[in-house]
Amino acid sequence: MTSLRAVWRNLILAPIWFLLTLFVMIAYYVIIGMDESAIPERMNSNIPFVLLVAQIMILVYLLVSTRKYGFNIFKNGWQTDKNKIPIDIIGGIVTGSVIAITYIYFLSPMQHNLQMHVGDYVPAGETMTSLGMHTMVFFLANVILAPFVEESLFRNYSLTVFLKKYSRIKTVVITSAMFGLMHWLGGFWYILLTGLFVGVPLAVVAIKRGNLIWAFTAHLVLNIIEFIHISNL
């Protein structure tokens, strides 16, 4: 039986992997003698590499920690009636497209305004600018890895275990909040918007459908559209 502590360790470590990657990168720049004033700009331009490395670390730790309890992220959560698969895929495409369009034309401008007029620890517009650099690396991190890694952690492993211990509402709230927190590199408002408008609907869908296909497809479509949008900025 999977340990509740193991799930919480994975959730808490998820945002920490990004922080550790940043620290290692900063340490490297210091060791090679880079001017301190140039480090922040170099770090900002290399955010896609941070995303890639952190996603790999999340996946590796998830695989190692779940193996002990016999939870297979490649099998558990994917089983479903074959007749439901087309519905899940179409539903995922529609859901991901709606979330992406909502984010691009409503949530992103709202985030920018909140950063400008309320404040944030990330300057307005900086996230999109940094992600647009190193296109191939960003594609690998955000399109190839992120949908599978994040769905495996938040809507598969965590959701499955939490539903045995907590109510549905508490499970949705916890997994969505931790999902948002993992995106802390985007700033406070990005954490909030990601948790509410991506984490919550995908958690609800995963619970109602009883598998990951709809949620994974939605996440994949969302990230593909986001990649295309950012690449064209």
Short mmCIF file of C-alpha atoms in Angstrom, two decimals:
data_model
loop_
_atom_site.label_atom_id
_atom_site.label_comp_id
_atom_site.label_asym_id
_atom_site.label_seq_id
_atom_site.Cartn_x
_atom_site.Cartn_y
_atom_site.Cartn_z
CA MET A 1 0.00 0.00 0.00
CA THR A 2 1.28 3.42 -0.97
CA SER A 3 2.38 5.64 1.90
CA LEU A 4 0.67 8.99 2.34
CA ARG A 5 4.03 10.40 3.38
CA ALA A 6 5.54 9.29 0.08
CA VAL A 7 2.89 11.24 -1.81
CA TRP A 8 3.44 14.36 0.27
CA ARG A 9 7.21 14.10 -0.22
CA ASN A 10 6.72 14.05 -3.99
CA LEU A 11 4.36 17.03 -3.87
CA ILE A 12 6.60 19.10 -1.60
CA LEU A 13 9.76 18.25 -3.53
CA ALA A 14 8.22 19.14 -6.91
CA PRO A 15 8.71 22.94 -6.57
CA ILE A 16 11.96 22.40 -4.65
CA TRP A 17 13.55 20.62 -7.64
CA PHE A 18 13.20 23.88 -9.59
CA LEU A 19 14.85 25.80 -6.75
CA LEU A 20 17.73 23.33 -6.49
CA THR A 21 18.29 23.53 -10.24
CA LEU A 22 18.47 27.33 -9.98
CA PHE A 23 20.97 27.13 -7.11
CA VAL A 24 23.20 24.70 -9.01
CA MET A 25 23.11 26.93 -12.08
CA ILE A 26 23.97 30.03 -10.04
CA ALA A 27 26.81 28.15 -8.31
CA TYR A 28 28.17 27.14 -11.72
CA TYR A 29 28.18 30.74 -12.95
CA VAL A 30 29.95 31.87 -9.78
CA ILE A 31 32.56 29.10 -10.06
CA ILE A 32 33.41 29.97 -13.69
CA GLY A 33 33.87 33.58 -12.62
CA MET A 34 30.91 35.22 -14.30
CA ASP A 35 30.31 38.84 -13.27
CA GLU A 36 27.63 38.95 -10.55
CA SER A 37 25.70 41.65 -12.39
CA ALA A 38 25.38 39.40 -15.45
CA ILE A 39 24.10 36.33 -13.58
CA PRO A 40 20.41 37.41 -13.22
CA GLU A 41 20.10 38.06 -16.97
CA ARG A 42 21.80 34.77 -17.83
CA MET A 43 19.55 32.91 -15.38
CA ASN A 44 16.46 34.47 -16.89
CA SER A 45 17.49 33.44 -20.39
CA ASN A 46 18.11 29.86 -19.25
CA ILE A 47 14.74 29.25 -17.57
CA PRO A 48 13.82 26.63 -20.23
CA PHE A 49 16.84 24.58 -19.11
CA VAL A 50 15.69 24.87 -15.50
CA LEU A 51 12.26 23.59 -16.51
CA LEU A 52 13.75 20.65 -18.39
CA VAL A 53 16.11 19.55 -15.62
CA ALA A 54 13.44 19.95 -12.91
CA GLN A 55 10.90 17.91 -14.90
CA ILE A 56 13.44 15.11 -15.25
CA MET A 57 14.19 15.20 -11.52
CA ILE A 58 10.48 15.09 -10.65
CA LEU A 59 10.02 12.08 -12.94
CA VAL A 60 13.04 10.20 -11.62
CA TYR A 61 12.07 10.70 -7.97
CA LEU A 62 8.46 9.75 -8.74
CA LEU A 63 9.58 6.52 -10.43
CA VAL A 64 11.92 5.61 -7.58
CA SER A 65 9.49 6.43 -4.76
CA THR A 66 6.46 4.70 -6.32
CA ARG A 67 8.35 1.54 -7.24
CA LYS A 68 8.68 0.67 -3.56
CA TYR A 69 4.89 0.53 -3.22
CA GLY A 70 4.15 -1.15 -6.55
CA PHE A 71 2.50 1.90 -8.08
CA ASN A 72 3.26 1.97 -11.81
CA ILE A 73 2.73 5.43 -13.32
CA PHE A 74 2.80 3.91 -16.81
CA LYS A 75 -0.09 1.55 -16.06
CA ASN A 76 -2.05 2.77 -13.03
CA GLY A 77 -4.58 5.42 -13.96
CA TRP A 78 -4.60 4.65 -17.68
CA GLN A 79 -6.94 1.65 -17.67
CA THR A 80 -10.38 2.36 -19.07
CA ASP A 81 -13.16 0.96 -21.24
CA LYS A 82 -12.04 1.13 -24.89
CA ASN A 83 -15.37 2.70 -25.81
CA LYS A 84 -14.57 5.66 -23.54
CA ILE A 85 -11.19 6.45 -25.13
CA PRO A 86 -12.52 8.44 -28.13
CA ILE A 87 -14.74 10.49 -25.79
CA ASP A 88 -11.82 11.12 -23.43
CA ILE A 89 -9.52 12.21 -26.25
CA ILE A 90 -12.09 14.52 -27.87
CA GLY A 91 -13.06 15.88 -24.46
CA GLY A 92 -9.38 16.47 -23.66
CA ILE A 93 -8.80 18.32 -26.92
CA VAL A 94 -11.79 20.58 -26.32
CA THR A 95 -10.90 21.16 -22.65
CA GLY A 96 -7.25 21.92 -23.39
CA SER A 97 -8.20 24.29 -26.21
CA VAL A 98 -10.71 26.16 -24.06
CA ILE A 99 -8.23 26.55 -21.19
CA ALA A 100 -5.50 27.68 -23.61
CA ILE A 101 -7.72 30.28 -25.32
CA THR A 102 -8.98 31.49 -21.94
CA TYR A 103 -5.42 31.86 -20.70
CA ILE A 104 -4.06 33.62 -23.80
CA TYR A 105 -6.89 36.11 -24.23
CA PHE A 106 -8.11 36.59 -20.66
CA LEU A 107 -5.93 35.16 -17.90
CA SER A 108 -2.54 36.24 -19.28
CA PRO A 109 -3.62 39.90 -19.69
CA MET A 110 -5.20 39.74 -16.23
CA GLN A 111 -1.97 38.36 -14.76
CA HIS A 112 0.00 41.14 -16.45
CA ASN A 113 -2.32 43.81 -15.01
CA LEU A 114 -2.14 42.29 -11.53
CA GLN A 115 1.66 42.23 -11.72
CA MET A 116 1.73 45.84 -12.86
CA HIS A 117 -0.81 47.31 -10.43
CA VAL A 118 -0.78 44.97 -7.41
CA GLY A 119 2.74 43.59 -7.56
CA ASP A 120 4.56 40.30 -7.84
CA TYR A 121 8.03 38.89 -7.20
CA VAL A 122 8.34 38.32 -10.97
CA PRO A 123 8.29 41.44 -13.20
CA ALA A 124 5.34 41.73 -15.59
CA GLY A 125 5.97 39.96 -18.87
CA GLU A 126 9.30 38.46 -17.82
CA THR A 127 8.04 34.86 -17.72
CA MET A 128 6.88 34.81 -21.34
CA THR A 129 10.07 36.49 -22.54
CA SER A 130 12.34 33.95 -20.85
CA LEU A 131 10.30 30.97 -22.01
CA GLY A 132 10.53 32.16 -25.59
CA MET A 133 14.32 31.62 -25.53
CA HIS A 134 15.83 28.20 -26.34
CA THR A 135 12.71 27.03 -28.20
CA MET A 136 13.74 23.39 -28.56
CA VAL A 137 14.58 23.03 -24.88
CA PHE A 138 11.26 24.62 -23.92
CA PHE A 139 9.47 22.22 -26.29
CA LEU A 140 11.12 19.20 -24.66
CA ALA A 141 10.33 20.45 -21.15
CA ASN A 142 6.82 21.79 -21.64
CA VAL A 143 5.34 19.66 -24.41
CA ILE A 144 7.16 16.33 -24.30
CA LEU A 145 7.75 15.95 -20.54
CA ALA A 146 5.43 18.22 -18.55
CA PRO A 147 2.01 16.75 -19.49
CA PHE A 148 3.04 13.20 -18.60
CA VAL A 149 5.19 14.04 -15.57
CA GLU A 150 2.73 16.48 -14.00
CA GLU A 151 -0.35 14.37 -14.68
CA SER A 152 1.43 11.32 -13.28
CA LEU A 153 2.23 13.16 -10.07
CA PHE A 154 -0.85 15.32 -9.49
CA ARG A 155 -3.79 13.59 -11.19
CA ASN A 156 -2.57 10.01 -11.00
CA TYR A 157 -0.39 9.13 -8.01
CA SER A 158 -1.47 11.89 -5.60
CA LEU A 159 -5.13 11.85 -6.58
CA THR A 160 -5.37 8.06 -6.30
CA VAL A 161 -3.86 7.94 -2.81
CA PHE A 162 -5.60 11.06 -1.47
CA LEU A 163 -9.05 9.85 -2.53
CA LYS A 164 -8.56 6.89 -0.17
CA LYS A 165 -7.71 9.22 2.73
CA TYR A 166 -9.51 12.51 2.06
CA SER A 167 -12.81 13.74 0.64
CA ARG A 168 -13.07 14.62 -3.05
CA ILE A 169 -13.16 18.34 -2.32
CA LYS A 170 -10.10 18.20 -0.06
CA THR A 171 -8.26 16.09 -2.64
CA VAL A 172 -9.02 18.55 -5.45
CA VAL A 173 -8.00 21.52 -3.30
CA ILE A 174 -4.69 19.98 -2.17
CA THR A 175 -3.58 18.64 -5.55
CA SER A 176 -4.59 21.86 -7.34
CA ALA A 177 -2.83 24.07 -4.79
CA MET A 178 0.36 22.02 -5.00
CA PHE A 179 0.12 21.98 -8.80
CA GLY A 180 -0.07 25.77 -8.78
CA LEU A 181 2.82 26.05 -6.30
CA MET A 182 5.03 23.97 -8.58
CA HIS A 183 4.76 26.82 -11.12
CA TRP A 184 6.27 29.38 -8.71
CA LEU A 185 8.84 30.50 -11.30
CA GLY A 186 5.99 32.37 -13.03
CA GLY A 187 5.18 34.47 -9.96
CA PHE A 188 2.43 34.59 -7.32
CA TRP A 189 -0.41 35.32 -9.75
CA TYR A 190 0.73 32.57 -12.08
CA ILE A 191 0.63 30.11 -9.17
CA LEU A 192 -2.92 31.16 -8.33
CA LEU A 193 -4.25 31.16 -11.89
CA THR A 194 -2.58 27.85 -12.77
CA GLY A 195 -3.96 26.14 -9.68
CA LEU A 196 -7.50 27.45 -10.20
CA PHE A 197 -7.92 27.29 -13.96
CA VAL A 198 -5.79 24.26 -14.79
CA GLY A 199 -5.36 22.23 -11.61
CA VAL A 200 -8.99 22.26 -10.47
CA PRO A 201 -10.70 21.36 -13.78
CA LEU A 202 -8.17 18.62 -14.58
CA ALA A 203 -8.53 17.13 -11.09
CA VAL A 204 -12.33 17.12 -11.37
CA VAL A 205 -12.16 15.52 -14.82
CA ALA A 206 -9.72 12.83 -13.64
CA ILE A 207 -11.98 11.94 -10.72
CA LYS A 208 -15.15 11.84 -12.80
CA ARG A 209 -13.65 9.85 -15.68
CA GLY A 210 -11.69 7.49 -13.42
CA ASN A 211 -8.60 7.64 -15.66
CA LEU A 212 -5.94 10.06 -16.93
CA ILE A 213 -6.66 10.12 -20.67
CA TRP A 214 -8.96 13.18 -20.70
CA ALA A 215 -6.79 15.17 -18.28
CA PHE A 216 -3.54 14.20 -20.02
CA THR A 217 -4.89 15.07 -23.47
CA ALA A 218 -6.16 18.43 -22.17
CA HIS A 219 -2.78 19.18 -20.59
CA LEU A 220 -0.93 18.18 -23.76
CA VAL A 221 -3.15 20.32 -26.00
CA LEU A 222 -2.89 23.25 -23.59
CA ASN A 223 0.91 23.10 -23.59
CA ILE A 224 1.12 22.71 -27.37
CA ILE A 225 -1.01 25.81 -27.91
CA GLU A 226 0.97 27.66 -25.23
CA PHE A 227 4.23 26.66 -26.94
CA ILE A 228 3.01 27.92 -30.32
CA HIS A 229 1.78 31.16 -28.76
CA ILE A 230 5.03 31.86 -26.86
CA SER A 231 7.19 30.91 -29.85
CA ASN A 232 5.38 33.50 -31.97
CA LEU A 233 5.71 36.35 -29.46
#
